[in-house]
Short mmCIF file of N, CA, C and O in Angstrom, two decimals:
data_model
loop_
_atom_site.label_atom_id
_atom_site.label_comp_id
_atom_site.label_asym_id
_atom_site.label_seq_id
_atom_site.Cartn_x
_atom_site.Cartn_y
_atom_site.Cartn_z
N TYR Q 978 0.83 -1.21 0.00
CA TYR Q 978 0.00 0.00 0.00
C TYR Q 978 0.86 1.25 0.00
O TYR Q 978 0.66 2.15 -0.80
N THR Q 979 1.81 1.31 0.92
CA THR Q 979 2.62 2.54 0.99
C THR Q 979 3.44 2.74 -0.27
O THR Q 979 3.70 3.87 -0.65
N GLU Q 980 3.85 1.66 -0.93
CA GLU Q 980 4.62 1.82 -2.15
C GLU Q 980 3.81 2.46 -3.27
O GLU Q 980 4.39 3.08 -4.16
N SER Q 981 2.50 2.32 -3.24
CA SER Q 981 1.69 2.92 -4.29
C SER Q 981 1.36 4.39 -4.02
O SER Q 981 1.04 5.12 -4.95
N ILE Q 982 1.47 4.83 -2.78
CA ILE Q 982 1.12 6.22 -2.47
C ILE Q 982 2.32 7.06 -2.03
O ILE Q 982 2.22 8.27 -1.94
N LEU Q 983 3.47 6.42 -1.79
CA LEU Q 983 4.65 7.13 -1.31
C LEU Q 983 5.88 6.77 -2.13
O LEU Q 983 5.99 5.68 -2.66
N VAL Q 984 6.81 7.72 -2.18
CA VAL Q 984 8.10 7.51 -2.82
C VAL Q 984 9.17 7.92 -1.81
O VAL Q 984 9.02 8.93 -1.12
N GLU Q 985 10.24 7.13 -1.74
CA GLU Q 985 11.31 7.46 -0.81
C GLU Q 985 12.33 8.36 -1.52
O GLU Q 985 12.74 8.09 -2.64
N TYR Q 986 12.69 9.43 -0.85
CA TYR Q 986 13.74 10.32 -1.34
C TYR Q 986 14.92 10.19 -0.40
O TYR Q 986 14.78 10.36 0.81
N ILE Q 987 16.07 9.87 -0.95
CA ILE Q 987 17.30 9.74 -0.17
C ILE Q 987 18.32 10.71 -0.73
O ILE Q 987 18.58 10.72 -1.94
N ASN Q 988 18.88 11.53 0.14
CA ASN Q 988 19.95 12.44 -0.27
C ASN Q 988 21.16 12.16 0.62
O ASN Q 988 21.22 12.60 1.76
N THR Q 989 22.08 11.38 0.08
CA THR Q 989 23.25 10.99 0.86
C THR Q 989 24.21 12.16 1.07
O THR Q 989 24.92 12.21 2.07
N THR Q 990 24.23 13.11 0.15
CA THR Q 990 25.09 14.27 0.28
C THR Q 990 24.66 15.16 1.45
O THR Q 990 25.49 15.59 2.26
N LEU Q 991 23.37 15.42 1.55
CA LEU Q 991 22.84 16.26 2.63
C LEU Q 991 22.48 15.45 3.87
O LEU Q 991 22.23 16.02 4.93
N GLY Q 992 22.43 14.13 3.74
CA GLY Q 992 22.26 13.27 4.90
C GLY Q 992 20.85 13.13 5.43
O GLY Q 992 20.64 13.13 6.64
N PHE Q 993 19.84 13.02 4.55
CA PHE Q 993 18.48 12.79 5.03
C PHE Q 993 17.69 11.92 4.07
O PHE Q 993 18.04 11.78 2.90
N THR Q 994 16.62 11.33 4.61
CA THR Q 994 15.67 10.56 3.82
C THR Q 994 14.26 10.96 4.25
O THR Q 994 14.05 11.39 5.39
N VAL Q 995 13.31 10.79 3.33
CA VAL Q 995 11.92 11.12 3.63
C VAL Q 995 11.03 10.41 2.62
O VAL Q 995 11.46 10.09 1.51
N LEU Q 996 9.79 10.14 3.03
CA LEU Q 996 8.78 9.64 2.10
C LEU Q 996 7.90 10.81 1.68
O LEU Q 996 7.51 11.62 2.52
N TYR Q 997 7.60 10.90 0.38
CA TYR Q 997 6.73 11.97 -0.11
C TYR Q 997 5.63 11.37 -0.98
O TYR Q 997 5.76 10.24 -1.46
N PRO Q 998 4.54 12.13 -1.18
CA PRO Q 998 3.40 11.60 -1.95
C PRO Q 998 3.80 11.22 -3.39
O PRO Q 998 4.48 11.98 -4.07
N SER Q 999 3.34 10.07 -3.83
CA SER Q 999 3.69 9.58 -5.17
C SER Q 999 3.01 10.36 -6.29
O SER Q 999 3.30 10.12 -7.46
N VAL Q 1000 2.12 11.28 -5.96
CA VAL Q 1000 1.51 12.12 -7.00
C VAL Q 1000 2.56 13.01 -7.67
O VAL Q 1000 2.34 13.50 -8.77
N PHE Q 1001 3.70 13.20 -7.00
CA PHE Q 1001 4.79 13.96 -7.59
C PHE Q 1001 5.63 13.02 -8.45
O PHE Q 1001 6.20 12.06 -7.95
N THR Q 1002 5.67 13.29 -9.74
CA THR Q 1002 6.48 12.48 -10.64
C THR Q 1002 7.91 13.03 -10.63
O THR Q 1002 8.15 14.16 -10.18
N ASP Q 1003 8.85 12.23 -11.11
CA ASP Q 1003 10.26 12.63 -11.09
C ASP Q 1003 10.49 13.98 -11.76
O ASP Q 1003 11.34 14.76 -11.32
N ASP Q 1004 9.76 14.26 -12.84
CA ASP Q 1004 9.97 15.51 -13.56
C ASP Q 1004 9.46 16.73 -12.78
O ASP Q 1004 9.77 17.87 -13.13
N MET Q 1005 8.70 16.51 -11.70
CA MET Q 1005 8.23 17.62 -10.86
C MET Q 1005 9.22 17.96 -9.76
O MET Q 1005 9.09 19.01 -9.13
N LEU Q 1006 10.19 17.09 -9.51
CA LEU Q 1006 11.17 17.32 -8.44
C LEU Q 1006 12.25 18.28 -8.92
O LEU Q 1006 12.79 18.14 -10.01
N THR Q 1007 12.56 19.24 -8.06
CA THR Q 1007 13.66 20.16 -8.32
C THR Q 1007 14.66 20.03 -7.17
O THR Q 1007 14.31 20.27 -6.02
N GLU Q 1008 15.87 19.60 -7.51
CA GLU Q 1008 16.91 19.45 -6.50
C GLU Q 1008 17.90 20.59 -6.61
O GLU Q 1008 18.19 21.07 -7.70
N ASP Q 1009 18.39 21.03 -5.45
CA ASP Q 1009 19.46 22.01 -5.43
C ASP Q 1009 20.43 21.65 -4.30
O ASP Q 1009 20.32 20.57 -3.72
N GLY Q 1010 21.34 22.53 -3.99
CA GLY Q 1010 22.35 22.24 -2.98
C GLY Q 1010 21.81 22.14 -1.57
O GLY Q 1010 22.51 21.66 -0.67
N ASP Q 1011 20.56 22.57 -1.35
CA ASP Q 1011 19.96 22.54 -0.02
C ASP Q 1011 18.98 21.39 0.18
O ASP Q 1011 18.64 21.06 1.31
N GLY Q 1012 18.44 20.83 -0.94
CA GLY Q 1012 17.44 19.78 -0.79
C GLY Q 1012 16.64 19.55 -2.04
O GLY Q 1012 17.15 19.65 -3.15
N VAL Q 1013 15.33 19.31 -1.85
CA VAL Q 1013 14.44 19.00 -2.96
C VAL Q 1013 13.10 19.70 -2.75
O VAL Q 1013 12.67 19.91 -1.62
N PHE Q 1014 12.44 20.05 -3.87
CA PHE Q 1014 11.17 20.75 -3.84
C PHE Q 1014 10.30 20.19 -4.96
O PHE Q 1014 10.80 19.83 -6.02
N ALA Q 1015 9.00 20.14 -4.71
CA ALA Q 1015 8.05 19.73 -5.75
C ALA Q 1015 6.70 20.37 -5.49
O ALA Q 1015 6.34 20.62 -4.33
N LYS Q 1016 5.96 20.65 -6.57
CA LYS Q 1016 4.58 21.11 -6.42
C LYS Q 1016 3.78 20.64 -7.62
O LYS Q 1016 4.31 20.44 -8.70
N LEU Q 1017 2.49 20.43 -7.37
CA LEU Q 1017 1.60 20.05 -8.45
C LEU Q 1017 1.35 21.26 -9.34
O LEU Q 1017 1.37 22.40 -8.86
N PRO Q 1018 1.10 21.05 -10.63
CA PRO Q 1018 0.88 22.16 -11.55
C PRO Q 1018 -0.23 23.12 -11.12
O PRO Q 1018 -0.16 24.32 -11.38
N ASP Q 1019 -1.26 22.62 -10.43
CA ASP Q 1019 -2.36 23.49 -10.00
C ASP Q 1019 -2.12 24.12 -8.62
O ASP Q 1019 -3.00 24.76 -8.06
N ASP Q 1020 -0.92 23.94 -8.08
CA ASP Q 1020 -0.53 24.49 -6.77
C ASP Q 1020 -1.36 23.96 -5.60
O ASP Q 1020 -1.37 24.54 -4.52
N SER Q 1021 -2.04 22.83 -5.78
CA SER Q 1021 -2.87 22.30 -4.71
C SER Q 1021 -2.06 21.55 -3.65
O SER Q 1021 -2.52 21.35 -2.53
N LEU Q 1022 -0.83 21.15 -3.99
CA LEU Q 1022 0.01 20.39 -3.08
C LEU Q 1022 1.47 20.69 -3.40
O LEU Q 1022 1.85 20.75 -4.57
N SER Q 1023 2.27 20.89 -2.36
CA SER Q 1023 3.71 21.05 -2.54
C SER Q 1023 4.43 20.46 -1.35
O SER Q 1023 3.85 20.26 -0.28
N PHE Q 1024 5.70 20.16 -1.56
CA PHE Q 1024 6.52 19.71 -0.45
C PHE Q 1024 7.96 20.11 -0.70
O PHE Q 1024 8.36 20.35 -1.84
N PHE Q 1025 8.71 20.24 0.37
CA PHE Q 1025 10.15 20.42 0.24
C PHE Q 1025 10.84 19.83 1.45
O PHE Q 1025 10.23 19.64 2.51
N VAL Q 1026 12.10 19.52 1.26
CA VAL Q 1026 12.98 19.09 2.34
C VAL Q 1026 14.29 19.80 2.10
O VAL Q 1026 14.79 19.81 0.96
N LYS Q 1027 14.82 20.43 3.15
CA LYS Q 1027 16.08 21.14 2.97
C LYS Q 1027 16.93 21.07 4.24
O LYS Q 1027 16.43 20.77 5.32
N ARG Q 1028 18.20 21.35 4.03
CA ARG Q 1028 19.15 21.42 5.13
C ARG Q 1028 19.86 22.75 5.04
O ARG Q 1028 20.31 23.15 3.97
N THR Q 1029 19.92 23.46 6.17
CA THR Q 1029 20.66 24.72 6.24
C THR Q 1029 21.63 24.65 7.41
O THR Q 1029 21.46 23.84 8.33
N GLU Q 1030 22.61 25.52 7.38
CA GLU Q 1030 23.58 25.58 8.47
C GLU Q 1030 22.90 26.06 9.74
O GLU Q 1030 22.06 26.95 9.70
N ASN Q 1031 23.29 25.49 10.86
CA ASN Q 1031 22.81 25.97 12.17
C ASN Q 1031 23.82 26.99 12.67
O ASN Q 1031 24.53 26.77 13.65
N SER Q 1032 23.87 28.12 11.99
CA SER Q 1032 24.90 29.13 12.26
C SER Q 1032 24.67 29.89 13.57
O SER Q 1032 25.58 30.52 14.09
N THR Q 1033 23.45 29.81 14.11
CA THR Q 1033 23.16 30.52 15.37
C THR Q 1033 23.14 29.59 16.57
O THR Q 1033 22.74 30.00 17.66
N ALA Q 1034 23.56 28.34 16.37
CA ALA Q 1034 23.57 27.33 17.44
C ALA Q 1034 22.17 27.18 18.06
O ALA Q 1034 22.01 27.07 19.27
N ALA Q 1035 21.16 27.19 17.20
CA ALA Q 1035 19.77 27.08 17.65
C ALA Q 1035 19.50 25.72 18.27
O ALA Q 1035 20.10 24.71 17.86
N ASN Q 1036 18.58 25.70 19.23
CA ASN Q 1036 18.11 24.41 19.74
C ASN Q 1036 16.67 24.22 19.27
O ASN Q 1036 15.98 25.17 18.92
N LEU Q 1037 16.24 22.99 19.27
CA LEU Q 1037 14.95 22.62 18.69
C LEU Q 1037 13.77 23.35 19.33
O LEU Q 1037 12.93 23.93 18.64
N ALA Q 1038 13.70 23.33 20.65
CA ALA Q 1038 12.55 23.93 21.34
C ALA Q 1038 12.45 25.43 21.08
O ALA Q 1038 11.38 25.94 20.72
N ASP Q 1039 13.54 26.15 21.24
CA ASP Q 1039 13.52 27.59 21.05
C ASP Q 1039 13.26 27.97 19.59
O ASP Q 1039 12.51 28.89 19.29
N TYR Q 1040 13.89 27.25 18.69
CA TYR Q 1040 13.76 27.54 17.26
C TYR Q 1040 12.31 27.41 16.80
O TYR Q 1040 11.75 28.31 16.18
N THR Q 1041 11.70 26.28 17.12
CA THR Q 1041 10.32 26.07 16.67
C THR Q 1041 9.34 26.96 17.43
O THR Q 1041 8.32 27.36 16.87
N ASP Q 1042 9.66 27.30 18.67
CA ASP Q 1042 8.81 28.22 19.43
C ASP Q 1042 8.77 29.59 18.77
O ASP Q 1042 7.71 30.19 18.62
N VAL Q 1043 9.92 30.07 18.33
CA VAL Q 1043 9.99 31.38 17.65
C VAL Q 1043 9.21 31.34 16.35
O VAL Q 1043 8.45 32.26 16.04
N ILE Q 1044 9.35 30.27 15.60
CA ILE Q 1044 8.61 30.14 14.34
C ILE Q 1044 7.11 30.12 14.59
O ILE Q 1044 6.35 30.85 13.96
N ALA Q 1045 6.68 29.28 15.52
CA ALA Q 1045 5.24 29.16 15.79
C ALA Q 1045 4.64 30.47 16.30
O ALA Q 1045 3.53 30.83 15.91
N LYS Q 1046 5.38 31.18 17.14
CA LYS Q 1046 4.86 32.46 17.66
C LYS Q 1046 4.76 33.53 16.58
O LYS Q 1046 3.99 34.46 16.70
N GLY Q 1047 5.54 33.36 15.51
CA GLY Q 1047 5.51 34.33 14.42
C GLY Q 1047 4.43 34.07 13.38
O GLY Q 1047 4.26 34.84 12.45
N ILE Q 1048 3.69 32.98 13.53
CA ILE Q 1048 2.65 32.62 12.58
C ILE Q 1048 1.32 32.53 13.31
O ILE Q 1048 1.16 31.70 14.21
N PRO Q 1049 0.36 33.39 12.96
CA PRO Q 1049 -0.94 33.37 13.65
C PRO Q 1049 -1.60 31.99 13.58
O PRO Q 1049 -1.69 31.39 12.51
N GLY Q 1050 -2.02 31.48 14.73
CA GLY Q 1050 -2.74 30.22 14.80
C GLY Q 1050 -1.87 28.98 14.68
O GLY Q 1050 -2.41 27.86 14.62
N ALA Q 1051 -0.56 29.13 14.64
CA ALA Q 1051 0.32 27.96 14.49
C ALA Q 1051 0.34 27.13 15.76
O ALA Q 1051 0.26 27.66 16.87
N LYS Q 1052 0.45 25.82 15.58
CA LYS Q 1052 0.54 24.90 16.71
C LYS Q 1052 1.86 24.14 16.61
O LYS Q 1052 2.10 23.43 15.63
N ALA Q 1053 2.71 24.32 17.61
CA ALA Q 1053 3.99 23.62 17.64
C ALA Q 1053 3.90 22.42 18.57
O ALA Q 1053 3.27 22.49 19.63
N THR Q 1054 4.53 21.33 18.16
CA THR Q 1054 4.59 20.12 18.98
C THR Q 1054 6.04 19.66 19.02
O THR Q 1054 6.66 19.46 17.98
N LEU Q 1055 6.56 19.50 20.23
CA LEU Q 1055 7.94 19.07 20.42
C LEU Q 1055 7.96 17.59 20.81
O LEU Q 1055 7.27 17.19 21.75
N ASN Q 1056 8.70 16.79 20.07
CA ASN Q 1056 8.86 15.38 20.39
C ASN Q 1056 10.31 15.17 20.83
O ASN Q 1056 11.19 14.93 20.00
N GLU Q 1057 10.54 15.31 22.13
CA GLU Q 1057 11.90 15.22 22.65
C GLU Q 1057 12.46 13.80 22.53
O GLU Q 1057 13.67 13.62 22.33
N THR Q 1058 11.61 12.79 22.63
CA THR Q 1058 12.07 11.40 22.53
C THR Q 1058 12.77 11.13 21.21
O THR Q 1058 13.81 10.49 21.16
N PHE Q 1059 12.20 11.64 20.13
CA PHE Q 1059 12.76 11.40 18.80
C PHE Q 1059 13.44 12.63 18.20
O PHE Q 1059 13.77 12.65 17.02
N SER Q 1060 13.64 13.66 19.00
CA SER Q 1060 14.43 14.85 18.63
C SER Q 1060 13.92 15.57 17.38
O SER Q 1060 14.68 15.90 16.48
N TYR Q 1061 12.60 15.80 17.33
CA TYR Q 1061 12.06 16.60 16.26
C TYR Q 1061 10.88 17.42 16.78
O TYR Q 1061 10.36 17.18 17.87
N ALA Q 1062 10.48 18.40 15.98
CA ALA Q 1062 9.32 19.21 16.31
C ALA Q 1062 8.51 19.45 15.04
O ALA Q 1062 9.05 19.39 13.93
N THR Q 1063 7.22 19.69 15.23
CA THR Q 1063 6.36 20.03 14.10
C THR Q 1063 5.67 21.36 14.37
O THR Q 1063 5.44 21.73 15.52
N VAL Q 1064 5.36 22.05 13.30
CA VAL Q 1064 4.59 23.28 13.36
C VAL Q 1064 3.52 23.18 12.28
O VAL Q 1064 3.84 22.96 11.11
N ALA Q 1065 2.26 23.30 12.68
CA ALA Q 1065 1.15 23.21 11.74
C ALA Q 1065 0.34 24.50 11.79
O ALA Q 1065 0.13 25.05 12.86
N TYR Q 1066 -0.08 24.97 10.62
CA TYR Q 1066 -0.85 26.21 10.55
C TYR Q 1066 -1.57 26.31 9.22
O TYR Q 1066 -1.27 25.58 8.28
N ASP Q 1067 -2.53 27.21 9.17
CA ASP Q 1067 -3.26 27.52 7.94
C ASP Q 1067 -2.83 28.89 7.45
O ASP Q 1067 -2.60 29.80 8.26
N THR Q 1068 -2.71 29.03 6.15
CA THR Q 1068 -2.31 30.32 5.57
C THR Q 1068 -3.54 31.13 5.16
O THR Q 1068 -4.63 30.57 4.99
N GLN Q 1069 -3.34 32.41 4.97
CA GLN Q 1069 -4.43 33.28 4.50
C GLN Q 1069 -4.85 32.91 3.08
O GLN Q 1069 -5.97 33.18 2.66
N GLU Q 1070 -3.96 32.26 2.35
CA GLU Q 1070 -4.25 31.85 0.97
C GLU Q 1070 -5.07 30.56 0.91
O GLU Q 1070 -5.42 30.10 -0.18
N GLY Q 1071 -5.35 29.95 2.07
CA GLY Q 1071 -6.19 28.76 2.09
C GLY Q 1071 -5.45 27.44 2.10
O GLY Q 1071 -6.05 26.40 1.78
N ASN Q 1072 -4.18 27.47 2.48
CA ASN Q 1072 -3.41 26.23 2.56
C ASN Q 1072 -3.25 25.77 4.00
O ASN Q 1072 -3.18 26.59 4.91
N ALA Q 1073 -3.19 24.46 4.17
CA ALA Q 1073 -2.78 23.86 5.43
C ALA Q 1073 -1.30 23.52 5.27
O ALA Q 1073 -0.91 22.91 4.27
N VAL Q 1074 -0.50 23.92 6.24
CA VAL Q 1074 0.95 23.72 6.15
C VAL Q 1074 1.40 22.88 7.35
O VAL Q 1074 0.98 23.14 8.48
N PHE Q 1075 2.23 21.88 7.07
CA PHE Q 1075 2.79 21.03 8.11
C PHE Q 1075 4.30 21.03 7.94
O PHE Q 1075 4.82 20.60 6.90
N ASP Q 1076 5.00 21.57 8.92
CA ASP Q 1076 6.46 21.63 8.90
C ASP Q 1076 7.02 20.70 9.97
O ASP Q 1076 6.47 20.60 11.07
N MET Q 1077 8.13 20.07 9.64
CA MET Q 1077 8.84 19.24 10.60
C MET Q 1077 10.29 19.70 10.64
O MET Q 1077 10.89 19.96 9.60
N TYR Q 1078 10.82 19.82 11.85
CA TYR Q 1078 12.19 20.30 12.05
C TYR Q 1078 13.00 19.29 12.85
O TYR Q 1078 12.52 18.74 13.84
N ILE Q 1079 14.22 19.09 12.40
CA ILE Q 1079 15.22 18.32 13.14
C ILE Q 1079 16.46 19.20 13.20
O ILE Q 1079 16.92 19.68 12.16
N ILE Q 1080 16.96 19.43 14.40
CA ILE Q 1080 18.10 20.33 14.55
C ILE Q 1080 19.26 19.61 15.23
O ILE Q 1080 19.07 18.96 16.27
N THR Q 1081 20.42 19.74 14.62
CA THR Q 1081 21.64 19.19 15.20
C THR Q 1081 22.60 20.35 15.47
O THR Q 1081 22.28 21.50 15.15
N ASP Q 1082 23.74 20.05 16.03
CA ASP Q 1082 24.73 21.10 16.28
C ASP Q 1082 25.14 21.79 14.98
O ASP Q 1082 25.41 22.99 14.97
N LYS Q 1083 25.18 21.04 13.88
CA LYS Q 1083 25.66 21.58 12.60
C LYS Q 1083 24.56 22.13 11.70
O LYS Q 1083 24.76 23.11 11.00
N TYR Q 1084 23.39 21.45 11.69
CA TYR Q 1084 22.39 21.75 10.67
C TYR Q 1084 20.97 21.86 11.21
O TYR Q 1084 20.64 21.29 12.24
N ILE Q 1085 20.15 22.58 10.43
CA ILE Q 1085 18.71 22.63 10.64
C ILE Q 1085 18.08 21.96 9.42
O ILE Q 1085 18.28 22.39 8.29
N TYR Q 1086 17.34 20.88 9.67
CA TYR Q 1086 16.65 20.16 8.62
C TYR Q 1086 15.17 20.50 8.71
O TYR Q 1086 14.60 20.52 9.80
N GLN Q 1087 14.56 20.78 7.57
CA GLN Q 1087 13.14 21.10 7.55
C GLN Q 1087 12.46 20.36 6.41
O GLN Q 1087 12.96 20.34 5.29
N ALA Q 1088 11.33 19.75 6.72
CA ALA Q 1088 10.47 19.13 5.71
C ALA Q 1088 9.11 19.80 5.81
O ALA Q 1088 8.63 20.05 6.91
N GLU Q 1089 8.52 20.11 4.66
CA GLU Q 1089 7.21 20.78 4.68
C GLU Q 1089 6.29 20.17 3.64
O GLU Q 1089 6.69 19.89 2.52
N LEU Q 1090 5.04 20.01 4.06
CA LEU Q 1090 3.97 19.60 3.18
C LEU Q 1090 2.89 20.68 3.26
O LEU Q 1090 2.49 21.06 4.36
N SER Q 1091 2.46 21.18 2.12
CA SER Q 1091 1.44 22.23 2.08
C SER Q 1091 0.39 21.85 1.04
O SER Q 1091 0.71 21.41 -0.06
N PHE Q 1092 -0.89 22.00 1.44
CA PHE Q 1092 -1.97 21.63 0.52
C PHE Q 1092 -3.18 22.52 0.75
O PHE Q 1092 -3.34 23.11 1.82
N ARG Q 1093 -4.02 22.61 -0.27
CA ARG Q 1093 -5.25 23.39 -0.16
C ARG Q 1093 -6.11 22.77 0.94
O ARG Q 1093 -6.29 21.55 0.98
N LYS Q 1094 -6.64 23.61 1.83
CA LYS Q 1094 -7.43 23.10 2.97
C LYS Q 1094 -8.63 22.27 2.53
O LYS Q 1094 -8.97 21.29 3.19
N GLU Q 1095 -9.23 22.61 1.40
CA GLU Q 1095 -10.40 21.84 0.95
C GLU Q 1095 -10.01 20.43 0.49
O GLU Q 1095 -10.87 19.58 0.30
N LEU Q 1096 -8.72 20.16 0.35
CA LEU Q 1096 -8.24 18.84 -0.03
C LEU Q 1096 -7.67 18.07 1.16
O LEU Q 1096 -6.98 17.06 1.00
N SER Q 1097 -7.97 18.53 2.37
CA SER Q 1097 -7.44 17.89 3.58
C SER Q 1097 -7.77 16.41 3.66
O SER Q 1097 -6.94 15.61 4.10
N SER Q 1098 -8.97 16.02 3.24
CA SER Q 1098 -9.35 14.61 3.32
C SER Q 1098 -8.44 13.74 2.45
O SER Q 1098 -8.22 12.57 2.75
N THR Q 1099 -7.89 14.32 1.40
CA THR Q 1099 -6.99 13.59 0.51
C THR Q 1099 -5.55 13.61 1.01
O THR Q 1099 -4.86 12.60 0.97
N TYR Q 1100 -5.09 14.77 1.49
CA TYR Q 1100 -3.66 14.94 1.77
C TYR Q 1100 -3.26 14.94 3.24
O TYR Q 1100 -2.07 14.84 3.55
N GLN Q 1101 -4.19 15.06 4.16
CA GLN Q 1101 -3.83 15.13 5.58
C GLN Q 1101 -3.03 13.91 6.04
O GLN Q 1101 -2.11 14.02 6.83
N MET Q 1102 -3.36 12.73 5.52
CA MET Q 1102 -2.66 11.51 5.96
C MET Q 1102 -1.17 11.56 5.65
O MET Q 1102 -0.37 10.94 6.34
N TYR Q 1103 -0.78 12.34 4.64
CA TYR Q 1103 0.63 12.40 4.28
C TYR Q 1103 1.47 13.10 5.36
O TYR Q 1103 2.67 12.90 5.41
N THR Q 1104 0.83 13.90 6.21
CA THR Q 1104 1.60 14.54 7.27
C THR Q 1104 2.14 13.48 8.24
O THR Q 1104 3.27 13.60 8.72
N ALA Q 1105 1.37 12.44 8.50
CA ALA Q 1105 1.83 11.36 9.38
C ALA Q 1105 2.97 10.59 8.73
O ALA Q 1105 3.94 10.23 9.40
N TYR Q 1106 2.87 10.34 7.43
CA TYR Q 1106 3.96 9.65 6.73
C TYR Q 1106 5.23 10.48 6.77
O TYR Q 1106 6.32 9.97 6.97
N LEU Q 1107 5.08 11.79 6.55
CA LEU Q 1107 6.23 12.68 6.60
C LEU Q 1107 6.87 12.64 7.99
O LEU Q 1107 8.08 12.46 8.14
N GLU Q 1108 6.03 12.77 9.01
CA GLU Q 1108 6.53 12.80 10.38
C GLU Q 1108 7.22 11.48 10.76
O GLU Q 1108 8.21 11.49 11.48
N ASN Q 1109 6.72 10.38 10.28
CA ASN Q 1109 7.28 9.08 10.64
C ASN Q 1109 8.45 8.64 9.78
O ASN Q 1109 9.14 7.68 10.12
N SER Q 1110 8.68 9.32 8.66
CA SER Q 1110 9.74 8.87 7.75
C SER Q 1110 10.94 9.80 7.67
O SER Q 1110 12.01 9.37 7.26
N PHE Q 1111 10.78 11.06 8.04
CA PHE Q 1111 11.87 12.03 7.90
C PHE Q 1111 12.97 11.68 8.89
O PHE Q 1111 12.75 11.67 10.10
N ALA Q 1112 14.13 11.37 8.37
CA ALA Q 1112 15.26 10.98 9.22
C ALA Q 1112 16.54 11.61 8.71
O ALA Q 1112 16.71 11.78 7.49
N VAL Q 1113 17.43 11.95 9.62
CA VAL Q 1113 18.72 12.51 9.24
C VAL Q 1113 19.84 11.58 9.71
O VAL Q 1113 19.75 10.99 10.80
N ASP Q 1114 20.85 11.46 8.89
CA ASP Q 1114 21.94 10.55 9.17
C ASP Q 1114 22.67 10.90 10.48
O ASP Q 1114 23.09 10.01 11.21
N GLU Q 1115 22.80 12.19 10.77
CA GLU Q 1115 23.52 12.61 11.99
C GLU Q 1115 22.92 11.99 13.25
O GLU Q 1115 23.64 11.70 14.19
N LEU Q 1116 21.60 11.84 13.28
CA LEU Q 1116 20.94 11.29 14.46
C LEU Q 1116 20.72 9.79 14.36
O LEU Q 1116 20.50 9.13 15.37
N SER Q 1117 20.80 9.24 13.17
CA SER Q 1117 20.51 7.82 12.97
C SER Q 1117 21.75 6.94 13.11
O SER Q 1117 21.65 5.77 13.40
N VAL Q 1118 22.90 7.51 12.84
CA VAL Q 1118 24.14 6.73 12.85
C VAL Q 1118 24.62 6.55 14.28
O VAL Q 1118 24.54 7.46 15.09
N GLY Q 1119 25.16 5.37 14.57
CA GLY Q 1119 25.74 5.20 15.89
C GLY Q 1119 25.03 4.16 16.63
O GLY Q 1119 25.31 3.61 17.59
#
């Protein structure tokens, strides 16, 4: 079942893996030095995963707290056991956005899924797949 609705993205250079919705075909993926991005032609669904330098020595709780406080109606959830946090919110443009953050001493990893709110029944389940599949090598090795 998951193989028909999800595709695994592995970036060994940036050190992360994630499952994303299979509605994105290979030609919709755009890779750059920070990660990968994709969106449907009608803008109803998009996702990205990226890695940036943790140049301010940010920690997970404070970082996501600042982000959530800066977005009206955002809900942040910290999962200390598995060292990640999520921030979920709705935009004025009518999208539901689900962000996941993993922060290490060196890097800030972010995965985001955004979809039109009226399509929540179709795309909401992908937030759980994203949350359960996003992994970074720095925390997995050892």
